[in-house]
Every structure is written in C-alpha cells, then in structure tokens.
Amino acid sequence: MTMAVVLLLIVVGSVLFHVINPWWTTPLASNWQQMDDTLTITLVITGAFFVAINLFVVYALVRFRHREGRRATEQPESKRLERWLIGGTTVGIMALLAPGLVVYANYVRAPHDALVLEVVSQQWQWRFRFPGADGKLGASDARFVGAANPFGLDPADPAGQDDLLVAADEVHLPLGRPVLVLMRSHDVLHDFFVPSFRARMNTVPGQVSRFWFTPTVAGRYEALCAQLCGVGHPNMRGFVVVQDVAAFNAWQAALPTFASTQAKAAAPAGAAAGSAVEQGRALADAKGCTACHTIDGSPRVGPTWKGLYGKTETMADGSRALVDEAYLRAFIRDPQARQVKGFAPVMPKIDLSDEELAALVTYIQSLGNPPTQAATDKGVPR
C-alpha cells in the first residue's frame, strides 16, 4: 500500500507541476506559437500515458495485494487486450509525430519577403552576414577562409561584393519582419539556438541549414551553441537585438561590405589599416583565438592576452617563463610542449605562415607591456 500511495502522489504532483508552472505564461519573442502548441500536444499525450500507466499500477497494487489464504492464478493471453494496446500505442505515436512534421515543414519554409540572415559558426564564435543592395548572398567556401576573409566568401563572385558583414557576436534584427536564417559551419557540428525565439538548428560542415521566425517583441536575446563542439563550447554565445525598423536600418547602414574589408586588407603595409597589429587582430578573429583568449583581462579557456606580453608565467611543472616574443612564437607553434599552470593543455596547433605568426605576436604584444631590462637580467627562464 505504501508504494501505491507514493505513485499516486507522484502522479498528482506531476500534473499540478505542469498546470501551475509559470513557464506557460512566458511571452513569446517570435511568431512561433505553434512551437509551444506542439510541446503542449507532446506533454498532453505523454502525460496521459504516464497517468494511465501509473494509475493502473496503483490499481494493480491495491487490487492484487498479498492476502493470507489467496493464491495467484494464471490467465491465458488476451488477444483483445493486445489489439487495444497496439491500436492505442499506434494512435498515440501518430498524434505525437504528425503535428511535429507539420510544424517542421512550416519552420523551414520561409515567406518570400523574409530578410535573409546568414549565421557562420566556428570554434568558438559566431559571425553574421546580410545580403547587400542586390538582395543576394555571394558564394562561399571553406577554402577561401583566411585572416583577411574569415567568412570564406568567394572574391570572384560579384554578388558577394556588397554583402554586409558582422564580425562580432551580436546581430540586430527588425521588429515584426520575417527573418530567414541560413547557417553554415567552418569546422565542426554546431547549433544556433535562441531560446527566447523557440528557434534552433544544427549547423553542419559542408551544408547550409535553415529556419525562419518573426521577431515580435523588442529586446536583447541571448544566442548559444546547443551542440558540444569542443572545450570552448560554454563560451560560444552571442546576442540577437530586436529593434524597430528605423534603428535597424541605421545599424545596418554602418556595416562594412565584403569589398571594403578586402580593400582594407589590401592596403599598403605602411598604412594604419594594414599594420601588423590590425593584421594580427583579424587573424585572431579568423582563427578563433578570441573564443579562448580575451583582451579585457577576464579568464577563459586560455590566459587573457591583456598584459600577457612581458608577464612571467608559471608552468604546470613549477618552472617560470618570461612571456616575450620568443616565448609567444614557440608556444603558438607547439602549444602542447608546455602547459601554463591553471589552464588545460587543449590549445590545438594552428597552421600559420611566418608572416601570420609575426602579425599575431605583434598584436599580442600591443595588448601588454614589453619586458623590462631588469626582468631580463634576472635570468628568468624562458
């Protein structure tokens, strides 16, 4: 009887939890009410089976409990019961799957007037792209990815020259307009997920996935990666800002085009835009370094680059090393050779040319203080 009472309390508590849960009153940030409707259908059907099965167990525990002087008797198979169970299960599964298929079909079939937004994922950061005045996105391919072209756009495709690039983790969208989200990945499996929009989709290397939604509530919403994509996965976050159309148009007008970024990258070596520091900053973004190393002093997967140059680091084996140019070059070339205390040895080897390595080291130097002569004279091991 104790087990029967416990099961009955579990059933009643589960039903009450779902009925009075405040999640049901959370306002949607998009037009995907049917997402919640599908979840409701799933909860109702699975909940009905949960309640029925557990109540049957409660009934069986009470009805057929042990009593002195009574013996169990064997009953033959019931074909009628089997037919009811098979039929009921079949109808329940169909009721679960059918609404989901309908909702998914609508989820990937965007209106013709939808604003196109491309989401580019890479360990461990997000980038975004909008079509330019021609309304078309230019072609892209992983073989074009580089420090000057982190989006991997085809320089020979004229349709991509006016594409608007967002090389940051925050993108803006207009209020009340359908948005078609196209997604691709530079490296591994990711998943672009905006919980407030009830919207998510895997980004698979070598293919373009898609979904659409209409933002209906202005605000700043967090986006994250919903696939375990490596050691920097928890830091792969971004933001989607929903604002009125006028504010969105002003923000979009300030975005650089692909052509302008290429012209900036091709500027003379002596120009500020083409300096080694700028090249190093672009390279750090393109190679995903900023996903593990911050420039504001906050810790992440790896040591922050702010103040790193000129600092004395303690290694896992207890030795110390001065972070100078030689240290940075050696560590970037072979990050597994030494381990900084307090950080896991998870940094992968990055394929860099000598010129790229020099630019990256120069950028890191610009974020710290050069080593003093006194520190050098003390004979700090390197």
mmCIF file of C-alpha atoms in Angstrom:
data_model
loop_
_atom_site.group_PDB
_atom_site.id
_atom_site.type_symbol
_atom_site.label_atom_id
_atom_site.label_comp_id
_atom_site.label_asym_id
_atom_site.label_seq_id
_atom_site.Cartn_x
_atom_site.Cartn_y
_atom_site.Cartn_z
ATOM 1 C CA MET A 1 0.000 0.000 0.000
ATOM 2 C CA THR A 2 2.886 2.366 0.695
ATOM 3 C CA MET A 3 4.109 2.041 -2.902
ATOM 4 C CA ALA A 4 0.608 2.678 -4.227
ATOM 5 C CA VAL A 5 0.286 5.881 -2.177
ATOM 6 C CA VAL A 6 3.735 7.090 -3.322
ATOM 7 C CA LEU A 7 2.905 6.501 -7.002
ATOM 8 C CA LEU A 8 -0.439 8.301 -6.600
ATOM 9 C CA LEU A 9 1.288 11.300 -5.031
ATOM 10 C CA ILE A 10 3.858 11.355 -7.876
ATOM 11 C CA VAL A 11 1.077 11.411 -10.476
ATOM 12 C CA VAL A 12 -0.847 14.189 -8.736
ATOM 13 C CA GLY A 13 2.305 16.232 -8.119
ATOM 14 C CA SER A 14 3.475 15.896 -11.739
ATOM 15 C CA VAL A 15 0.135 17.059 -13.118
ATOM 16 C CA LEU A 16 -0.035 20.019 -10.723
ATOM 17 C CA PHE A 17 3.550 20.985 -11.560
ATOM 18 C CA HIS A 18 2.769 21.267 -15.276
ATOM 19 C CA VAL A 19 -0.538 23.056 -14.717
ATOM 20 C CA ILE A 20 0.760 25.803 -12.389
ATOM 21 C CA ASN A 21 4.273 26.104 -13.900
ATOM 22 C CA PRO A 22 4.981 29.820 -14.634
ATOM 23 C CA TRP A 23 6.724 28.818 -17.887
ATOM 24 C CA TRP A 24 3.305 28.725 -19.531
ATOM 25 C CA THR A 25 2.878 32.478 -19.013
ATOM 26 C CA THR A 26 6.245 33.425 -20.536
ATOM 27 C CA PRO A 27 5.572 35.719 -23.531
ATOM 28 C CA LEU A 28 6.946 34.621 -26.872
ATOM 29 C CA ALA A 29 9.582 36.671 -28.621
ATOM 30 C CA SER A 30 8.539 35.455 -32.067
ATOM 31 C CA ASN A 31 5.591 34.158 -34.052
ATOM 32 C CA TRP A 32 6.221 30.523 -33.215
ATOM 33 C CA GLN A 33 3.185 29.914 -31.021
ATOM 34 C CA GLN A 34 2.855 26.615 -32.864
ATOM 35 C CA MET A 35 6.168 25.553 -31.302
ATOM 36 C CA ASP A 36 4.561 25.790 -27.885
ATOM 37 C CA ASP A 37 1.387 24.175 -29.209
ATOM 38 C CA THR A 38 3.439 21.188 -30.388
ATOM 39 C CA LEU A 39 5.120 20.941 -26.986
ATOM 40 C CA THR A 40 1.688 21.099 -25.359
ATOM 41 C CA ILE A 41 0.424 18.253 -27.535
ATOM 42 C CA THR A 42 3.507 16.202 -26.644
ATOM 43 C CA LEU A 43 3.071 16.866 -22.938
ATOM 44 C CA VAL A 44 -0.645 16.050 -23.038
ATOM 45 C CA ILE A 45 -0.191 12.747 -24.891
ATOM 46 C CA THR A 46 2.847 11.552 -22.942
ATOM 47 C CA GLY A 47 1.231 12.831 -19.755
ATOM 48 C CA ALA A 48 -1.940 10.854 -20.459
ATOM 49 C CA PHE A 49 0.098 7.662 -20.895
ATOM 50 C CA PHE A 50 2.115 8.485 -17.765
ATOM 51 C CA VAL A 51 -1.033 8.993 -15.687
ATOM 52 C CA ALA A 52 -2.827 5.941 -17.126
ATOM 53 C CA ILE A 53 0.095 3.574 -16.649
ATOM 54 C CA ASN A 54 0.844 4.702 -13.124
ATOM 55 C CA LEU A 55 -2.821 4.645 -12.090
ATOM 56 C CA PHE A 56 -3.051 1.117 -13.484
ATOM 57 C CA VAL A 57 -0.025 0.148 -11.384
ATOM 58 C CA VAL A 58 -1.695 1.723 -8.326
ATOM 59 C CA TYR A 59 -4.883 -0.226 -9.075
ATOM 60 C CA ALA A 60 -2.921 -3.455 -9.508
ATOM 61 C CA LEU A 61 -1.022 -2.925 -6.253
ATOM 62 C CA VAL A 62 -4.271 -2.393 -4.368
ATOM 63 C CA ARG A 63 -6.462 -4.906 -6.181
ATOM 64 C CA PHE A 64 -3.943 -7.747 -6.224
ATOM 65 C CA ARG A 65 -2.092 -7.069 -2.988
ATOM 66 C CA HIS A 66 -0.981 -10.034 -0.934
ATOM 67 C CA ARG A 67 -3.646 -11.521 1.302
ATOM 68 C CA GLU A 68 -3.448 -14.500 3.565
ATOM 69 C CA GLY A 69 -5.035 -17.603 2.095
ATOM 70 C CA ARG A 70 -5.184 -16.293 -1.504
ATOM 71 C CA ARG A 71 -3.128 -17.665 -4.367
ATOM 72 C CA ALA A 72 -2.446 -16.143 -7.774
ATOM 73 C CA THR A 73 -3.998 -17.811 -10.791
ATOM 74 C CA GLU A 74 -2.655 -17.859 -14.321
ATOM 75 C CA GLN A 75 -4.738 -16.166 -17.005
ATOM 76 C CA PRO A 76 -4.443 -17.065 -20.707
ATOM 77 C CA GLU A 77 -3.304 -14.461 -23.255
ATOM 78 C CA SER A 78 -5.888 -11.878 -24.188
ATOM 79 C CA LYS A 79 -5.923 -11.162 -27.914
ATOM 80 C CA ARG A 80 -8.474 -8.411 -27.353
ATOM 81 C CA LEU A 81 -6.216 -6.624 -24.852
ATOM 82 C CA GLU A 82 -3.235 -6.905 -27.195
ATOM 83 C CA ARG A 83 -5.231 -5.329 -30.043
ATOM 84 C CA TRP A 84 -6.280 -2.446 -27.815
ATOM 85 C CA LEU A 85 -2.710 -1.867 -26.641
ATOM 86 C CA ILE A 86 -1.281 -1.965 -30.169
ATOM 87 C CA GLY A 87 -4.002 0.282 -31.530
ATOM 88 C CA GLY A 88 -3.765 2.794 -28.686
ATOM 89 C CA THR A 89 0.017 2.964 -28.912
ATOM 90 C CA THR A 90 -0.119 3.449 -32.700
ATOM 91 C CA VAL A 91 -2.630 6.281 -32.437
ATOM 92 C CA GLY A 92 -0.585 7.938 -29.668
ATOM 93 C CA ILE A 93 2.641 7.831 -31.691
ATOM 94 C CA MET A 94 0.898 9.215 -34.784
ATOM 95 C CA ALA A 95 -0.577 12.024 -32.685
ATOM 96 C CA LEU A 96 2.927 12.822 -31.451
ATOM 97 C CA LEU A 97 4.643 12.771 -34.856
ATOM 98 C CA ALA A 98 2.063 14.358 -37.162
ATOM 99 C CA PRO A 99 1.958 17.847 -35.552
ATOM 100 C CA GLY A 100 5.746 17.913 -35.374
ATOM 101 C CA LEU A 101 6.087 17.174 -39.093
ATOM 102 C CA VAL A 102 3.644 19.957 -39.958
ATOM 103 C CA VAL A 103 5.385 22.456 -37.694
ATOM 104 C CA TYR A 104 8.833 21.498 -39.036
ATOM 105 C CA ALA A 105 7.654 21.950 -42.639
ATOM 106 C CA ASN A 106 6.492 25.467 -41.775
ATOM 107 C CA TYR A 107 9.668 26.066 -39.786
ATOM 108 C CA VAL A 108 11.939 25.709 -42.837
ATOM 109 C CA ARG A 109 9.564 27.191 -45.450
ATOM 110 C CA ALA A 110 10.099 30.936 -45.162
ATOM 111 C CA PRO A 111 7.939 33.695 -46.718
ATOM 112 C CA HIS A 112 9.238 35.198 -49.959
ATOM 113 C CA ASP A 113 9.730 38.634 -48.385
ATOM 114 C CA ALA A 114 11.815 37.369 -45.447
ATOM 115 C CA LEU A 115 15.020 39.182 -44.547
ATOM 116 C CA VAL A 116 17.988 36.868 -45.133
ATOM 117 C CA LEU A 117 20.481 36.452 -42.294
ATOM 118 C CA GLU A 118 23.442 34.097 -42.558
ATOM 119 C CA VAL A 119 24.963 32.690 -39.379
ATOM 120 C CA VAL A 120 28.544 31.412 -39.674
ATOM 121 C CA SER A 121 29.761 29.197 -36.838
ATOM 122 C CA GLN A 122 33.343 28.389 -35.943
ATOM 123 C CA GLN A 123 35.066 27.140 -32.825
ATOM 124 C CA TRP A 124 34.046 29.048 -30.767
ATOM 125 C CA GLN A 125 32.364 32.141 -32.119
ATOM 126 C CA TRP A 126 29.524 33.422 -34.300
ATOM 127 C CA ARG A 127 29.633 35.682 -37.339
ATOM 128 C CA PHE A 128 26.718 37.077 -39.340
ATOM 129 C CA ARG A 129 26.113 38.243 -42.909
ATOM 130 C CA PHE A 130 23.321 40.103 -44.716
ATOM 131 C CA PRO A 131 22.871 40.432 -48.485
ATOM 132 C CA GLY A 132 23.700 43.836 -49.913
ATOM 133 C CA ALA A 133 21.726 46.066 -52.251
ATOM 134 C CA ASP A 134 21.360 43.279 -54.829
ATOM 135 C CA GLY A 135 19.471 41.147 -52.298
ATOM 136 C CA LYS A 136 21.721 38.135 -52.903
ATOM 137 C CA LEU A 137 24.367 36.471 -50.792
ATOM 138 C CA GLY A 138 27.644 35.783 -52.519
ATOM 139 C CA ALA A 139 29.078 32.278 -52.800
ATOM 140 C CA SER A 140 31.263 30.944 -50.016
ATOM 141 C CA ASP A 141 33.624 28.032 -49.497
ATOM 142 C CA ALA A 142 35.906 26.896 -46.691
ATOM 143 C CA ARG A 143 38.932 27.094 -48.973
ATOM 144 C CA PHE A 144 38.619 30.895 -49.056
ATOM 145 C CA VAL A 145 38.804 31.262 -45.255
ATOM 146 C CA GLY A 146 41.786 33.318 -44.135
ATOM 147 C CA ALA A 147 42.852 36.208 -41.931
ATOM 148 C CA ALA A 148 41.555 38.724 -44.454
ATOM 149 C CA ASN A 149 38.478 36.669 -45.330
ATOM 150 C CA PRO A 150 37.163 34.942 -42.173
ATOM 151 C CA PHE A 151 33.727 34.461 -43.758
ATOM 152 C CA GLY A 152 35.200 32.393 -46.594
ATOM 153 C CA LEU A 153 33.461 34.396 -49.338
ATOM 154 C CA ASP A 154 34.417 33.874 -52.972
ATOM 155 C CA PRO A 155 36.305 37.018 -54.067
ATOM 156 C CA ALA A 156 35.439 36.265 -57.706
ATOM 157 C CA ASP A 157 31.668 36.280 -57.126
ATOM 158 C CA PRO A 158 30.292 39.772 -57.850
ATOM 159 C CA ALA A 159 27.145 39.014 -55.830
ATOM 160 C CA GLY A 160 29.196 38.911 -52.652
ATOM 161 C CA GLN A 161 30.994 42.233 -53.008
ATOM 162 C CA ASP A 162 28.175 44.221 -51.402
ATOM 163 C CA ASP A 163 27.371 41.656 -48.684
ATOM 164 C CA LEU A 164 27.205 43.230 -45.228
ATOM 165 C CA LEU A 165 29.450 41.563 -42.646
ATOM 166 C CA VAL A 166 29.103 41.370 -38.862
ATOM 167 C CA ALA A 167 32.393 40.094 -37.457
ATOM 168 C CA ALA A 168 31.070 40.112 -33.891
ATOM 169 C CA ASP A 169 28.833 38.062 -31.615
ATOM 170 C CA GLU A 170 25.884 40.499 -31.748
ATOM 171 C CA VAL A 171 23.437 40.906 -34.608
ATOM 172 C CA HIS A 172 20.412 43.202 -34.949
ATOM 173 C CA LEU A 173 17.031 42.345 -36.489
ATOM 174 C CA PRO A 174 13.989 44.477 -37.370
ATOM 175 C CA LEU A 175 10.826 44.140 -35.324
ATOM 176 C CA GLY A 176 7.872 42.432 -36.985
ATOM 177 C CA ARG A 177 9.620 41.276 -40.176
ATOM 178 C CA PRO A 178 10.119 37.597 -41.084
ATOM 179 C CA VAL A 179 13.767 36.531 -40.966
ATOM 180 C CA LEU A 180 15.187 33.574 -42.892
ATOM 181 C CA VAL A 181 18.241 32.245 -41.053
ATOM 182 C CA LEU A 182 20.798 30.366 -43.171
ATOM 183 C CA MET A 183 23.543 28.561 -41.252
ATOM 184 C CA ARG A 184 26.889 27.018 -42.097
ATOM 185 C CA SER A 185 29.939 25.848 -40.160
ATOM 186 C CA HIS A 186 33.654 26.254 -40.807
ATOM 187 C CA ASP A 187 34.771 23.289 -38.719
ATOM 188 C CA VAL A 188 32.581 21.011 -36.569
ATOM 189 C CA LEU A 189 28.925 20.475 -35.743
ATOM 190 C CA HIS A 190 27.360 23.493 -34.001
ATOM 191 C CA ASP A 191 23.777 24.500 -33.222
ATOM 192 C CA PHE A 192 22.491 28.074 -33.363
ATOM 193 C CA PHE A 193 19.886 28.355 -30.594
ATOM 194 C CA VAL A 194 17.931 31.406 -29.425
ATOM 195 C CA PRO A 195 15.828 30.026 -26.542
ATOM 196 C CA SER A 196 13.507 33.038 -26.365
ATOM 197 C CA PHE A 197 12.510 32.539 -30.006
ATOM 198 C CA ARG A 198 11.897 28.774 -29.636
ATOM 199 C CA ALA A 199 14.297 28.593 -32.583
ATOM 200 C CA ARG A 200 17.328 26.392 -33.184
ATOM 201 C CA MET A 201 19.007 24.348 -35.902
ATOM 202 C CA ASN A 202 22.223 22.371 -36.333
ATOM 203 C CA THR A 203 24.976 23.916 -38.451
ATOM 204 C CA VAL A 204 26.700 21.092 -40.288
ATOM 205 C CA PRO A 205 30.041 21.440 -42.110
ATOM 206 C CA GLY A 206 29.546 21.228 -45.859
ATOM 207 C CA GLN A 207 25.851 22.107 -45.935
ATOM 208 C CA VAL A 208 23.514 25.049 -45.361
ATOM 209 C CA SER A 209 20.674 24.577 -42.872
ATOM 210 C CA ARG A 210 17.761 26.965 -42.414
ATOM 211 C CA PHE A 211 14.782 28.080 -40.369
ATOM 212 C CA TRP A 212 12.726 31.258 -40.063
ATOM 213 C CA PHE A 213 10.852 33.267 -37.482
ATOM 214 C CA THR A 214 9.309 36.712 -36.995
ATOM 215 C CA PRO A 215 10.539 38.758 -34.012
ATOM 216 C CA THR A 216 7.534 40.356 -32.306
ATOM 217 C CA VAL A 217 8.970 41.614 -29.031
ATOM 218 C CA ALA A 218 11.846 44.112 -28.927
ATOM 219 C CA GLY A 219 14.764 43.259 -26.699
ATOM 220 C CA ARG A 220 18.217 41.721 -26.446
ATOM 221 C CA TYR A 221 18.171 37.928 -26.513
ATOM 222 C CA GLU A 222 21.000 35.502 -25.865
ATOM 223 C CA ALA A 223 22.044 33.020 -28.530
ATOM 224 C CA LEU A 224 24.153 29.988 -27.794
ATOM 225 C CA CYS A 225 25.540 26.800 -29.263
ATOM 226 C CA ALA A 226 23.411 23.773 -28.354
ATOM 227 C CA GLN A 227 25.925 21.149 -29.517
ATOM 228 C CA LEU A 228 29.013 20.097 -27.575
ATOM 229 C CA CYS A 229 31.550 21.496 -30.046
ATOM 230 C CA GLY A 230 34.777 21.401 -28.055
ATOM 231 C CA VAL A 231 36.436 22.796 -24.952
ATOM 232 C CA GLY A 232 35.299 26.365 -25.708
ATOM 233 C CA HIS A 233 31.659 25.361 -26.146
ATOM 234 C CA PRO A 234 30.354 27.099 -22.977
ATOM 235 C CA ASN A 235 31.775 30.413 -24.213
ATOM 236 C CA MET A 236 30.202 30.192 -27.671
ATOM 237 C CA ARG A 237 27.490 32.732 -27.013
ATOM 238 C CA GLY A 238 26.080 35.726 -28.831
ATOM 239 C CA PHE A 239 23.165 38.148 -28.798
ATOM 240 C CA VAL A 240 20.253 38.984 -31.078
ATOM 241 C CA VAL A 241 18.930 42.528 -30.691
ATOM 242 C CA VAL A 242 15.373 43.094 -31.906
ATOM 243 C CA GLN A 243 14.603 46.770 -32.534
ATOM 244 C CA ASP A 244 12.319 48.997 -34.580
ATOM 245 C CA VAL A 245 12.896 49.192 -38.320
ATOM 246 C CA ALA A 246 14.423 52.691 -38.303
ATOM 247 C CA ALA A 247 17.015 51.742 -35.679
ATOM 248 C CA PHE A 248 17.814 48.511 -37.530
ATOM 249 C CA ASN A 249 18.293 50.335 -40.834
ATOM 250 C CA ALA A 250 20.673 52.802 -39.161
ATOM 251 C CA TRP A 251 22.664 49.959 -37.608
ATOM 252 C CA GLN A 252 22.805 48.019 -40.879
ATOM 253 C CA ALA A 253 23.916 51.090 -42.839
ATOM 254 C CA ALA A 254 27.086 51.238 -40.727
ATOM 255 C CA LEU A 255 28.120 47.651 -41.512
ATOM 256 C CA PRO A 256 31.159 47.113 -43.741
ATOM 257 C CA THR A 257 30.779 45.368 -47.083
ATOM 258 C CA PHE A 258 32.915 42.467 -48.196
ATOM 259 C CA ALA A 259 34.523 44.688 -50.850
ATOM 260 C CA SER A 260 35.517 47.301 -48.271
ATOM 261 C CA THR A 261 37.076 44.698 -45.966
ATOM 262 C CA GLN A 262 39.097 43.309 -48.864
ATOM 263 C CA ALA A 263 40.269 46.789 -49.822
ATOM 264 C CA LYS A 264 41.263 47.408 -46.211
ATOM 265 C CA ALA A 265 43.217 44.151 -46.087
ATOM 266 C CA ALA A 266 44.999 45.039 -49.329
ATOM 267 C CA ALA A 267 46.058 48.500 -48.099
ATOM 268 C CA PRO A 268 49.809 49.315 -48.212
ATOM 269 C CA ALA A 269 51.867 47.785 -45.433
ATOM 270 C CA GLY A 270 52.689 51.236 -44.016
ATOM 271 C CA ALA A 271 49.043 52.278 -43.692
ATOM 272 C CA ALA A 272 47.361 52.084 -40.304
ATOM 273 C CA ALA A 273 44.665 49.781 -41.622
ATOM 274 C CA GLY A 274 47.311 47.397 -42.897
ATOM 275 C CA SER A 275 49.569 47.456 -39.843
ATOM 276 C CA ALA A 276 50.789 44.268 -38.241
ATOM 277 C CA VAL A 277 48.548 44.895 -35.236
ATOM 278 C CA GLU A 278 45.450 45.105 -37.426
ATOM 279 C CA GLN A 279 46.526 42.016 -39.333
ATOM 280 C CA GLY A 280 47.066 40.174 -36.067
ATOM 281 C CA ARG A 281 43.659 41.222 -34.753
ATOM 282 C CA ALA A 282 41.987 40.000 -37.945
ATOM 283 C CA LEU A 283 43.957 36.762 -37.772
ATOM 284 C CA ALA A 284 42.920 36.175 -34.154
ATOM 285 C CA ASP A 285 39.272 36.531 -35.187
ATOM 286 C CA ALA A 286 39.668 34.352 -38.263
ATOM 287 C CA LYS A 287 41.429 31.526 -36.414
ATOM 288 C CA GLY A 288 39.029 31.569 -33.473
ATOM 289 C CA CYS A 289 41.689 32.632 -30.945
ATOM 290 C CA THR A 290 39.317 35.113 -29.295
ATOM 291 C CA ALA A 291 36.996 32.286 -28.304
ATOM 292 C CA CYS A 292 39.563 31.127 -25.727
ATOM 293 C CA HIS A 293 41.646 34.263 -25.075
ATOM 294 C CA THR A 294 40.101 37.570 -24.025
ATOM 295 C CA ILE A 295 41.634 41.027 -24.419
ATOM 296 C CA ASP A 296 39.894 42.588 -21.419
ATOM 297 C CA GLY A 297 41.651 40.678 -18.644
ATOM 298 C CA SER A 298 38.866 38.198 -17.915
ATOM 299 C CA PRO A 299 39.833 34.499 -17.754
ATOM 300 C CA ARG A 300 38.506 31.994 -20.238
ATOM 301 C CA VAL A 301 39.735 28.658 -21.578
ATOM 302 C CA GLY A 302 43.214 30.143 -22.031
ATOM 303 C CA PRO A 303 45.137 33.035 -20.435
ATOM 304 C CA THR A 304 43.930 36.526 -21.268
ATOM 305 C CA TRP A 305 46.082 38.455 -23.737
ATOM 306 C CA LYS A 306 45.686 41.705 -21.824
ATOM 307 C CA GLY A 307 49.021 42.313 -20.120
ATOM 308 C CA LEU A 308 50.323 38.911 -21.162
ATOM 309 C CA TYR A 309 53.390 40.190 -23.010
ATOM 310 C CA GLY A 310 56.114 40.973 -20.506
ATOM 311 C CA LYS A 311 54.488 38.878 -17.787
ATOM 312 C CA THR A 312 56.174 35.958 -16.043
ATOM 313 C CA GLU A 313 54.052 32.831 -16.352
ATOM 314 C CA THR A 314 54.232 29.812 -14.044
ATOM 315 C CA MET A 315 54.202 26.458 -15.778
ATOM 316 C CA ALA A 316 52.444 23.310 -14.586
ATOM 317 C CA ASP A 317 55.813 21.778 -13.645
ATOM 318 C CA GLY A 318 56.639 24.721 -11.366
ATOM 319 C CA SER A 319 59.084 26.457 -13.701
ATOM 320 C CA ARG A 320 58.641 30.078 -14.737
ATOM 321 C CA ALA A 321 58.930 31.728 -18.108
ATOM 322 C CA LEU A 322 59.028 35.294 -19.346
ATOM 323 C CA VAL A 323 56.392 35.942 -21.983
ATOM 324 C CA ASP A 324 58.457 37.615 -24.684
ATOM 325 C CA GLU A 325 58.461 37.294 -28.452
ATOM 326 C CA ALA A 326 60.384 34.009 -28.435
ATOM 327 C CA TYR A 327 58.004 32.517 -25.857
ATOM 328 C CA LEU A 328 54.927 33.501 -27.870
ATOM 329 C CA ARG A 329 56.330 32.170 -31.131
ATOM 330 C CA ALA A 330 57.320 28.848 -29.572
ATOM 331 C CA PHE A 331 54.037 28.430 -27.707
ATOM 332 C CA ILE A 332 51.870 29.177 -30.764
ATOM 333 C CA ARG A 333 53.902 26.822 -32.931
ATOM 334 C CA ASP A 334 53.772 23.972 -30.398
ATOM 335 C CA PRO A 335 51.166 24.660 -27.687
ATOM 336 C CA GLN A 336 51.443 21.145 -26.245
ATOM 337 C CA ALA A 337 55.145 21.459 -25.467
ATOM 338 C CA ARG A 338 54.470 23.445 -22.270
ATOM 339 C CA GLN A 339 51.477 23.851 -20.006
ATOM 340 C CA VAL A 340 50.621 27.050 -18.176
ATOM 341 C CA LYS A 341 49.560 26.418 -14.592
ATOM 342 C CA GLY A 342 45.811 26.629 -14.118
ATOM 343 C CA PHE A 343 44.943 26.001 -17.774
ATOM 344 C CA ALA A 344 44.278 22.699 -19.509
ATOM 345 C CA PRO A 345 46.601 21.820 -22.436
ATOM 346 C CA VAL A 346 43.812 21.940 -25.011
ATOM 347 C CA MET A 347 45.087 24.532 -27.488
ATOM 348 C CA PRO A 348 45.324 22.990 -30.963
ATOM 349 C CA LYS A 349 48.154 23.554 -33.390
ATOM 350 C CA ILE A 350 47.294 26.359 -35.785
ATOM 351 C CA ASP A 351 48.654 26.405 -39.306
ATOM 352 C CA LEU A 352 50.296 29.834 -39.688
ATOM 353 C CA SER A 353 52.790 31.242 -42.117
ATOM 354 C CA ASP A 354 55.803 33.115 -40.763
ATOM 355 C CA GLU A 355 54.157 36.412 -41.711
ATOM 356 C CA GLU A 356 50.900 35.478 -39.972
ATOM 357 C CA LEU A 357 52.747 34.322 -36.867
ATOM 358 C CA ALA A 358 54.641 37.617 -36.708
ATOM 359 C CA ALA A 359 51.420 39.619 -37.046
ATOM 360 C CA LEU A 360 49.699 37.590 -34.307
ATOM 361 C CA VAL A 361 52.655 38.032 -31.936
ATOM 362 C CA THR A 362 52.711 41.774 -32.659
ATOM 363 C CA TYR A 363 49.016 42.012 -31.822
ATOM 364 C CA ILE A 364 49.526 40.206 -28.502
ATOM 365 C CA GLN A 365 52.492 42.494 -27.760
ATOM 366 C CA SER A 366 50.252 45.520 -28.293
ATOM 367 C CA LEU A 367 47.964 44.311 -25.507
ATOM 368 C CA GLY A 368 50.706 44.032 -22.879
ATOM 369 C CA ASN A 369 53.872 45.673 -21.635
ATOM 370 C CA PRO A 370 57.289 44.868 -23.114
ATOM 371 C CA PRO A 371 59.647 43.054 -20.738
ATOM 372 C CA THR A 372 61.958 45.319 -18.802
ATOM 373 C CA GLN A 373 65.725 45.012 -18.922
ATOM 374 C CA ALA A 374 65.717 44.247 -15.205
ATOM 375 C CA ALA A 375 63.467 41.252 -15.709
ATOM 376 C CA THR A 376 65.740 40.038 -18.482
ATOM 377 C CA ASP A 377 68.886 40.489 -16.386
ATOM 378 C CA LYS A 378 67.429 38.357 -13.589
ATOM 379 C CA GLY A 379 67.765 35.373 -15.809
ATOM 380 C CA VAL A 380 64.111 34.383 -15.831
ATOM 381 C CA PRO A 381 63.984 31.020 -17.613
ATOM 382 C CA ARG A 382 62.291 31.016 -20.988
#
